[in-house]
Amino acid sequence: MGDRPESAGAPGAELDAVMAERRQLINLAYRLLGSLAEAEDAVQETYARWYALSDEQRQAVESPGAWLTKVAGRICLDVLGSARARRERYVGEWIPEPLPGRGTTGDPADRVTLDESVSMAFLVVLEAMTPAERVAFILHDVFCHSFAEVAEIVGRTPAACRKLASSARARVRASRASAAPATEHAALVKDFKQAWESKDIQALIALLDPAVTAIADGGGRISTVVRPVEGAEHVARYAVEIAGWIPGLTILECTVNGLPGLVAQSNGVTVTVMAFHVADGRIARIWGVRNPDKLRSWTVASPP
């Protein structure tokens, strides 16, 4: 996972080298956990373990970056195992925490690189994987670590990790096959916004796949449907109903996890972030995050 920096012998250089890994660790942990809050906690725990080492132990580490990655990966693997039980008790549907397109503050979101490996559709596919599958796939296919390195983190043989990543890759490939080009995605989201603002049910239905599914995540913190809404007409009518619930509603176009999405604000405060999956010229899936705990990155700055 890389050689130790030549200048790592000096305390200041060592600190710089170690802290330079923070962005990479946040990127890794968010993709593994689907939550900025959990990702930041995992990275903080990683650094706590590093500084719990004695000076002699730290100096004996050949590559601080590799050590930090290994520890962060193991922490995330443990979190994923416990997260399954927590999410079974979660009120309503659990959706990964949405990322704004471009941060303007010191929020961890500023340090997450946006690409297709953080799209909402991609993260939802990851949620269906076992913790070991998810870790093996992300480390190997997204962050380009060898299966020997992955094996040290997952606690399985390199051959077993190769099989885990292959299984995960097949799931991801199937989800990507139906994804629309970015320009088509953007156009449909823009049309959806206009139809939603005008409360035009028929226009909304025309944009939606007949089998569209809309999923909302309130986490028990705010009122929303706790089960998926299915079918174009039902989703269109639900969208119009939502518009009537939110006082001082303003709908903004923005980037959500690297793709065009929408933000709904109530009197200037972000109350919903919406991500979309477009396939075959229609909107096939909508994710609406309303849980305030997952909107902290959207309340400190205006959406891009």
GROMACS .gro file of C-alpha atoms in nm:
model
  304
    1MET     CA    1   0.000   0.000   0.000
    2GLY     CA    2   0.293   0.234  -0.055
    3ASP     CA    3   0.635   0.306   0.095
    4ARG     CA    4   0.704   0.520   0.394
    5PRO     CA    5   0.772   0.884   0.296
    6GLU     CA    6   1.145   0.968   0.299
    7SER     CA    7   1.085   1.269   0.524
    8ALA     CA    8   0.877   1.078   0.775
    9GLY     CA    9   1.163   1.073   1.026
   10ALA     CA   10   1.098   1.429   1.140
   11PRO     CA   11   0.799   1.474   1.377
   12GLY     CA   12   0.650   1.757   1.170
   13ALA     CA   13   0.690   1.563   0.846
   14GLU     CA   14   0.534   1.256   1.005
   15LEU     CA   15   0.234   1.459   1.122
   16ASP     CA   16   0.192   1.609   0.774
   17ALA     CA   17   0.215   1.266   0.611
   18VAL     CA   18  -0.038   1.115   0.848
   19MET     CA   19  -0.288   1.401   0.827
   20ALA     CA   20  -0.256   1.405   0.447
   21GLU     CA   21  -0.432   1.068   0.450
   22ARG     CA   22  -0.748   1.214   0.606
   23ARG     CA   23  -0.923   1.299   0.280
   24GLN     CA   24  -0.859   0.950   0.143
   25LEU     CA   25  -0.984   0.791   0.464
   26ILE     CA   26  -1.305   0.998   0.460
   27ASN     CA   27  -1.359   0.899   0.097
   28LEU     CA   28  -1.312   0.533   0.184
   29ALA     CA   29  -1.524   0.538   0.499
   30TYR     CA   30  -1.817   0.719   0.335
   31ARG     CA   31  -1.833   0.465   0.053
   32LEU     CA   32  -1.814   0.182   0.304
   33LEU     CA   33  -2.073   0.319   0.546
   34GLY     CA   34  -2.303   0.545   0.342
   35SER     CA   35  -2.301   0.798   0.624
   36LEU     CA   36  -2.083   1.106   0.663
   37ALA     CA   37  -2.135   1.108   1.039
   38GLU     CA   38  -2.030   0.745   1.074
   39ALA     CA   39  -1.743   0.797   0.830
   40GLU     CA   40  -1.606   1.087   1.032
   41ASP     CA   41  -1.638   0.887   1.355
   42ALA     CA   42  -1.452   0.594   1.195
   43VAL     CA   43  -1.170   0.820   1.078
   44GLN     CA   44  -1.145   0.989   1.418
   45GLU     CA   45  -1.119   0.645   1.581
   46THR     CA   46  -0.850   0.551   1.329
   47TYR     CA   47  -0.640   0.852   1.422
   48ALA     CA   48  -0.701   0.790   1.792
   49ARG     CA   49  -0.554   0.442   1.752
   50TRP     CA   50  -0.255   0.582   1.562
   51TYR     CA   51  -0.173   0.830   1.836
   52ALA     CA   52  -0.228   0.565   2.102
   53LEU     CA   53   0.083   0.393   1.965
   54SER     CA   54   0.413   0.471   2.128
   55ASP     CA   55   0.669   0.676   1.937
   56GLU     CA   56   0.869   0.361   1.877
   57GLN     CA   57   0.565   0.177   1.742
   58ARG     CA   58   0.477   0.460   1.503
   59GLN     CA   59   0.836   0.484   1.379
   60ALA     CA   60   0.833   0.110   1.309
   61VAL     CA   61   0.535   0.146   1.073
   62GLU     CA   62   0.676   0.127   0.721
   63SER     CA   63   0.377   0.303   0.559
   64PRO     CA   64   0.151   0.516   0.782
   65GLY     CA   65  -0.101   0.544   0.496
   66ALA     CA   66  -0.128   0.167   0.464
   67TRP     CA   67  -0.160   0.130   0.841
   68LEU     CA   68  -0.435   0.392   0.861
   69THR     CA   69  -0.624   0.235   0.569
   70LYS     CA   70  -0.606  -0.109   0.727
   71VAL     CA   71  -0.733   0.017   1.062
   72ALA     CA   72  -1.008   0.232   0.904
   73GLY     CA   73  -1.119  -0.064   0.693
   74ARG     CA   74  -1.145  -0.289   0.997
   75ILE     CA   75  -1.334  -0.025   1.194
   76CYS     CA   76  -1.579   0.020   0.906
   77LEU     CA   77  -1.623  -0.356   0.875
   78ASP     CA   78  -1.719  -0.370   1.244
   79VAL     CA   79  -1.955  -0.072   1.203
   80LEU     CA   80  -2.123  -0.237   0.905
   81GLY     CA   81  -2.186  -0.549   1.110
   82SER     CA   82  -2.357  -0.356   1.388
   83ALA     CA   83  -2.531  -0.119   1.146
   84ARG     CA   84  -2.743  -0.400   1.006
   85ALA     CA   85  -2.904  -0.456   1.345
   86ARG     CA   86  -2.951  -0.081   1.400
   87ARG     CA   87  -3.110  -0.030   1.061
   88GLU     CA   88  -3.355  -0.311   1.126
   89ARG     CA   89  -3.480  -0.098   1.415
   90TYR     CA   90  -3.476   0.222   1.210
   91VAL     CA   91  -3.813   0.395   1.172
   92GLY     CA   92  -3.911   0.364   0.806
   93GLU     CA   93  -3.669   0.324   0.516
   94TRP     CA   94  -3.295   0.389   0.560
   95ILE     CA   95  -3.132   0.585   0.275
   96PRO     CA   96  -2.759   0.669   0.259
   97GLU     CA   97  -2.672   1.021   0.368
   98PRO     CA   98  -2.678   1.254   0.064
   99LEU     CA   99  -2.375   1.460  -0.032
  100PRO     CA  100  -2.388   1.814  -0.169
  101GLY     CA  101  -2.200   1.872  -0.490
  102ARG     CA  102  -1.944   2.116  -0.360
  103GLY     CA  103  -1.878   2.212   0.000
  104THR     CA  104  -1.795   2.561   0.119
  105THR     CA  105  -1.723   2.492   0.485
  106GLY     CA  106  -1.512   2.262   0.699
  107ASP     CA  107  -1.770   1.986   0.680
  108PRO     CA  108  -1.641   1.632   0.601
  109ALA     CA  109  -1.844   1.650   0.280
  110ASP     CA  110  -1.580   1.889   0.148
  111ARG     CA  111  -1.332   1.605   0.155
  112VAL     CA  112  -1.540   1.346  -0.033
  113THR     CA  113  -1.455   1.317  -0.401
  114LEU     CA  114  -1.770   1.292  -0.611
  115ASP     CA  115  -1.779   1.025  -0.881
  116GLU     CA  116  -2.007   0.738  -0.981
  117SER     CA  117  -1.899   0.540  -0.673
  118VAL     CA  118  -2.100   0.778  -0.453
  119SER     CA  119  -2.415   0.803  -0.665
  120MET     CA  120  -2.725   0.723  -0.463
  121ALA     CA  121  -2.809   0.427  -0.689
  122PHE     CA  122  -2.458   0.288  -0.636
  123LEU     CA  123  -2.474   0.330  -0.258
  124VAL     CA  124  -2.815   0.162  -0.244
  125VAL     CA  125  -2.670  -0.140  -0.426
  126LEU     CA  126  -2.385  -0.147  -0.173
  127GLU     CA  127  -2.642  -0.158   0.108
  128ALA     CA  128  -2.766  -0.493  -0.023
  129MET     CA  129  -2.419  -0.650   0.010
  130THR     CA  130  -2.273  -0.829   0.306
  131PRO     CA  131  -2.020  -0.622   0.502
  132ALA     CA  132  -1.733  -0.836   0.371
  133GLU     CA  133  -1.852  -0.804   0.010
  134ARG     CA  134  -1.881  -0.428   0.042
  135VAL     CA  135  -1.537  -0.384   0.196
  136ALA     CA  136  -1.367  -0.617  -0.053
  137PHE     CA  137  -1.531  -0.450  -0.352
  138ILE     CA  138  -1.471  -0.090  -0.244
  139LEU     CA  139  -1.111  -0.148  -0.144
  140HIS     CA  140  -1.022  -0.341  -0.459
  141ASP     CA  141  -1.241  -0.200  -0.736
  142VAL     CA  142  -1.272   0.161  -0.621
  143PHE     CA  143  -0.948   0.220  -0.428
  144CYS     CA  144  -0.730  -0.028  -0.621
  145HIS     CA  145  -0.585  -0.225  -0.329
  146SER     CA  146  -0.460  -0.574  -0.399
  147PHE     CA  147  -0.655  -0.874  -0.274
  148ALA     CA  148  -0.360  -0.955  -0.046
  149GLU     CA  149  -0.407  -0.615   0.118
  150VAL     CA  150  -0.785  -0.658   0.129
  151ALA     CA  151  -0.742  -0.997   0.294
  152GLU     CA  152  -0.553  -0.838   0.585
  153ILE     CA  153  -0.850  -0.610   0.649
  154VAL     CA  154  -1.137  -0.852   0.591
  155GLY     CA  155  -0.967  -1.143   0.767
  156ARG     CA  156  -1.011  -1.388   0.480
  157THR     CA  157  -0.782  -1.535   0.217
  158PRO     CA  158  -0.701  -1.334  -0.097
  159ALA     CA  159  -0.891  -1.594  -0.301
  160ALA     CA  160  -1.199  -1.554  -0.081
  161CYS     CA  161  -1.177  -1.173  -0.114
  162ARG     CA  162  -1.154  -1.209  -0.491
  163LYS     CA  163  -1.481  -1.405  -0.487
  164LEU     CA  164  -1.646  -1.147  -0.261
  165ALA     CA  165  -1.548  -0.863  -0.494
  166SER     CA  166  -1.662  -1.060  -0.800
  167SER     CA  167  -2.005  -1.119  -0.647
  168ALA     CA  168  -2.035  -0.751  -0.555
  169ARG     CA  169  -1.917  -0.645  -0.900
  170ALA     CA  170  -2.195  -0.843  -1.066
  171ARG     CA  171  -2.456  -0.659  -0.859
  172VAL     CA  172  -2.306  -0.322  -0.945
  173ARG     CA  173  -2.279  -0.405  -1.316
  174ALA     CA  174  -2.649  -0.492  -1.328
  175SER     CA  175  -2.745  -0.160  -1.168
  176ARG     CA  176  -2.523   0.042  -1.403
  177ALA     CA  177  -2.662  -0.122  -1.716
  178SER     CA  178  -2.988   0.073  -1.697
  179ALA     CA  179  -2.843   0.413  -1.598
  180ALA     CA  180  -2.920   0.702  -1.833
  181PRO     CA  181  -2.664   0.949  -1.976
  182ALA     CA  182  -2.599   1.251  -1.755
  183THR     CA  183  -2.766   1.496  -1.995
  184GLU     CA  184  -3.086   1.292  -2.006
  185HIS     CA  185  -3.081   1.257  -1.628
  186ALA     CA  186  -3.043   1.633  -1.585
  187ALA     CA  187  -3.323   1.714  -1.831
  188LEU     CA  188  -3.570   1.483  -1.661
  189VAL     CA  189  -3.489   1.619  -1.315
  190LYS     CA  190  -3.540   1.975  -1.444
  191ASP     CA  191  -3.876   1.879  -1.598
  192PHE     CA  192  -3.976   1.705  -1.274
  193LYS     CA  193  -3.896   2.023  -1.079
  194GLN     CA  194  -4.112   2.236  -1.309
  195ALA     CA  195  -4.405   1.991  -1.297
  196TRP     CA  196  -4.373   1.961  -0.919
  197GLU     CA  197  -4.370   2.337  -0.870
  198SER     CA  198  -4.682   2.374  -1.083
  199LYS     CA  199  -4.844   2.072  -0.910
  200ASP     CA  200  -4.918   1.924  -1.253
  201ILE     CA  201  -5.000   1.561  -1.180
  202GLN     CA  202  -5.033   1.461  -1.546
  203ALA     CA  203  -4.698   1.618  -1.635
  204LEU     CA  204  -4.537   1.432  -1.345
  205ILE     CA  205  -4.690   1.102  -1.452
  206ALA     CA  206  -4.549   1.150  -1.802
  207LEU     CA  207  -4.197   1.180  -1.657
  208LEU     CA  208  -4.223   0.874  -1.436
  209ASP     CA  209  -4.174   0.510  -1.521
  210PRO     CA  210  -4.506   0.328  -1.470
  211ALA     CA  211  -4.333   0.113  -1.206
  212VAL     CA  212  -4.148   0.402  -1.040
  213THR     CA  213  -4.068   0.372  -0.670
  214ALA     CA  214  -4.028   0.667  -0.433
  215ILE     CA  215  -3.861   0.608  -0.098
  216ALA     CA  216  -3.851   0.863   0.183
  217ASP     CA  217  -3.626   0.861   0.489
  218GLY     CA  218  -3.746   1.055   0.791
  219GLY     CA  219  -3.585   0.832   1.051
  220GLY     CA  220  -3.877   0.889   1.285
  221ARG     CA  221  -3.756   1.247   1.325
  222ILE     CA  222  -3.996   1.410   1.082
  223SER     CA  223  -4.327   1.314   0.922
  224THR     CA  224  -4.305   1.114   0.600
  225VAL     CA  225  -4.431   0.787   0.456
  226VAL     CA  226  -4.257   0.488   0.612
  227ARG     CA  227  -4.304   0.255   0.316
  228PRO     CA  228  -4.210   0.297  -0.051
  229VAL     CA  229  -4.467   0.462  -0.277
  230GLU     CA  230  -4.502   0.269  -0.603
  231GLY     CA  231  -4.656   0.348  -0.941
  232ALA     CA  232  -4.646   0.668  -1.147
  233GLU     CA  233  -4.984   0.804  -1.044
  234HIS     CA  234  -4.933   0.733  -0.674
  235VAL     CA  235  -4.588   0.894  -0.677
  236ALA     CA  236  -4.713   1.199  -0.870
  237ARG     CA  237  -5.002   1.254  -0.629
  238TYR     CA  238  -4.771   1.203  -0.331
  239ALA     CA  239  -4.530   1.466  -0.468
  240VAL     CA  240  -4.813   1.716  -0.503
  241GLU     CA  241  -4.933   1.639  -0.150
  242ILE     CA  242  -4.581   1.703  -0.016
  243ALA     CA  243  -4.578   2.042  -0.185
  244GLY     CA  244  -4.887   2.131   0.017
  245TRP     CA  245  -4.731   2.017   0.346
  246ILE     CA  246  -4.418   2.233   0.328
  247PRO     CA  247  -4.474   2.601   0.414
  248GLY     CA  248  -4.281   2.851   0.206
  249LEU     CA  249  -4.169   2.577  -0.031
  250THR     CA  250  -3.878   2.650  -0.262
  251ILE     CA  251  -3.735   2.382  -0.492
  252LEU     CA  252  -3.374   2.415  -0.604
  253GLU     CA  253  -3.175   2.222  -0.859
  254CYS     CA  254  -2.850   2.090  -0.716
  255THR     CA  255  -2.594   1.812  -0.732
  256VAL     CA  256  -2.672   1.516  -0.507
  257ASN     CA  257  -2.397   1.256  -0.483
  258GLY     CA  258  -2.251   1.366  -0.812
  259LEU     CA  259  -2.574   1.370  -1.016
  260PRO     CA  260  -2.851   1.627  -1.074
  261GLY     CA  261  -3.105   1.627  -0.792
  262LEU     CA  262  -3.337   1.858  -0.605
  263VAL     CA  263  -3.350   2.030  -0.268
  264ALA     CA  264  -3.677   2.136  -0.107
  265GLN     CA  265  -3.649   2.427   0.134
  266SER     CA  266  -3.906   2.559   0.378
  267ASN     CA  267  -3.859   2.931   0.434
  268GLY     CA  268  -3.494   2.896   0.335
  269VAL     CA  269  -3.421   2.585   0.545
  270THR     CA  270  -3.340   2.258   0.367
  271VAL     CA  271  -3.598   1.997   0.464
  272THR     CA  272  -3.566   1.738   0.184
  273VAL     CA  273  -3.289   1.629  -0.052
  274MET     CA  274  -3.396   1.420  -0.351
  275ALA     CA  275  -3.185   1.189  -0.566
  276PHE     CA  276  -3.305   1.019  -0.884
  277HIS     CA  277  -3.235   0.714  -1.096
  278VAL     CA  278  -3.325   0.754  -1.462
  279ALA     CA  279  -3.364   0.462  -1.702
  280ASP     CA  280  -3.520   0.418  -2.045
  281GLY     CA  281  -3.616   0.784  -2.069
  282ARG     CA  282  -3.815   0.795  -1.744
  283ILE     CA  283  -3.754   0.849  -1.375
  284ALA     CA  284  -3.745   0.500  -1.229
  285ARG     CA  285  -3.653   0.568  -0.868
  286ILE     CA  286  -3.666   0.863  -0.630
  287TRP     CA  287  -3.496   0.884  -0.291
  288GLY     CA  288  -3.606   1.163  -0.059
  289VAL     CA  289  -3.401   1.221   0.255
  290ARG     CA  290  -3.585   1.417   0.525
  291ASN     CA  291  -3.408   1.298   0.839
  292PRO     CA  292  -3.248   1.619   0.979
  293ASP     CA  293  -2.950   1.417   1.103
  294LYS     CA  294  -2.863   1.339   0.741
  295LEU     CA  295  -2.906   1.695   0.615
  296ARG     CA  296  -2.635   1.866   0.820
  297SER     CA  297  -2.415   1.913   0.512
  298TRP     CA  298  -2.704   2.094   0.344
  299THR     CA  299  -2.784   2.336   0.623
  300VAL     CA  300  -2.445   2.504   0.646
  301ALA     CA  301  -2.427   2.624   0.286
  302SER     CA  302  -2.648   2.687  -0.010
  303PRO     CA  303  -2.671   2.394  -0.253
  304PRO     CA  304  -2.445   2.433  -0.557
   0.00000   0.00000   0.00000
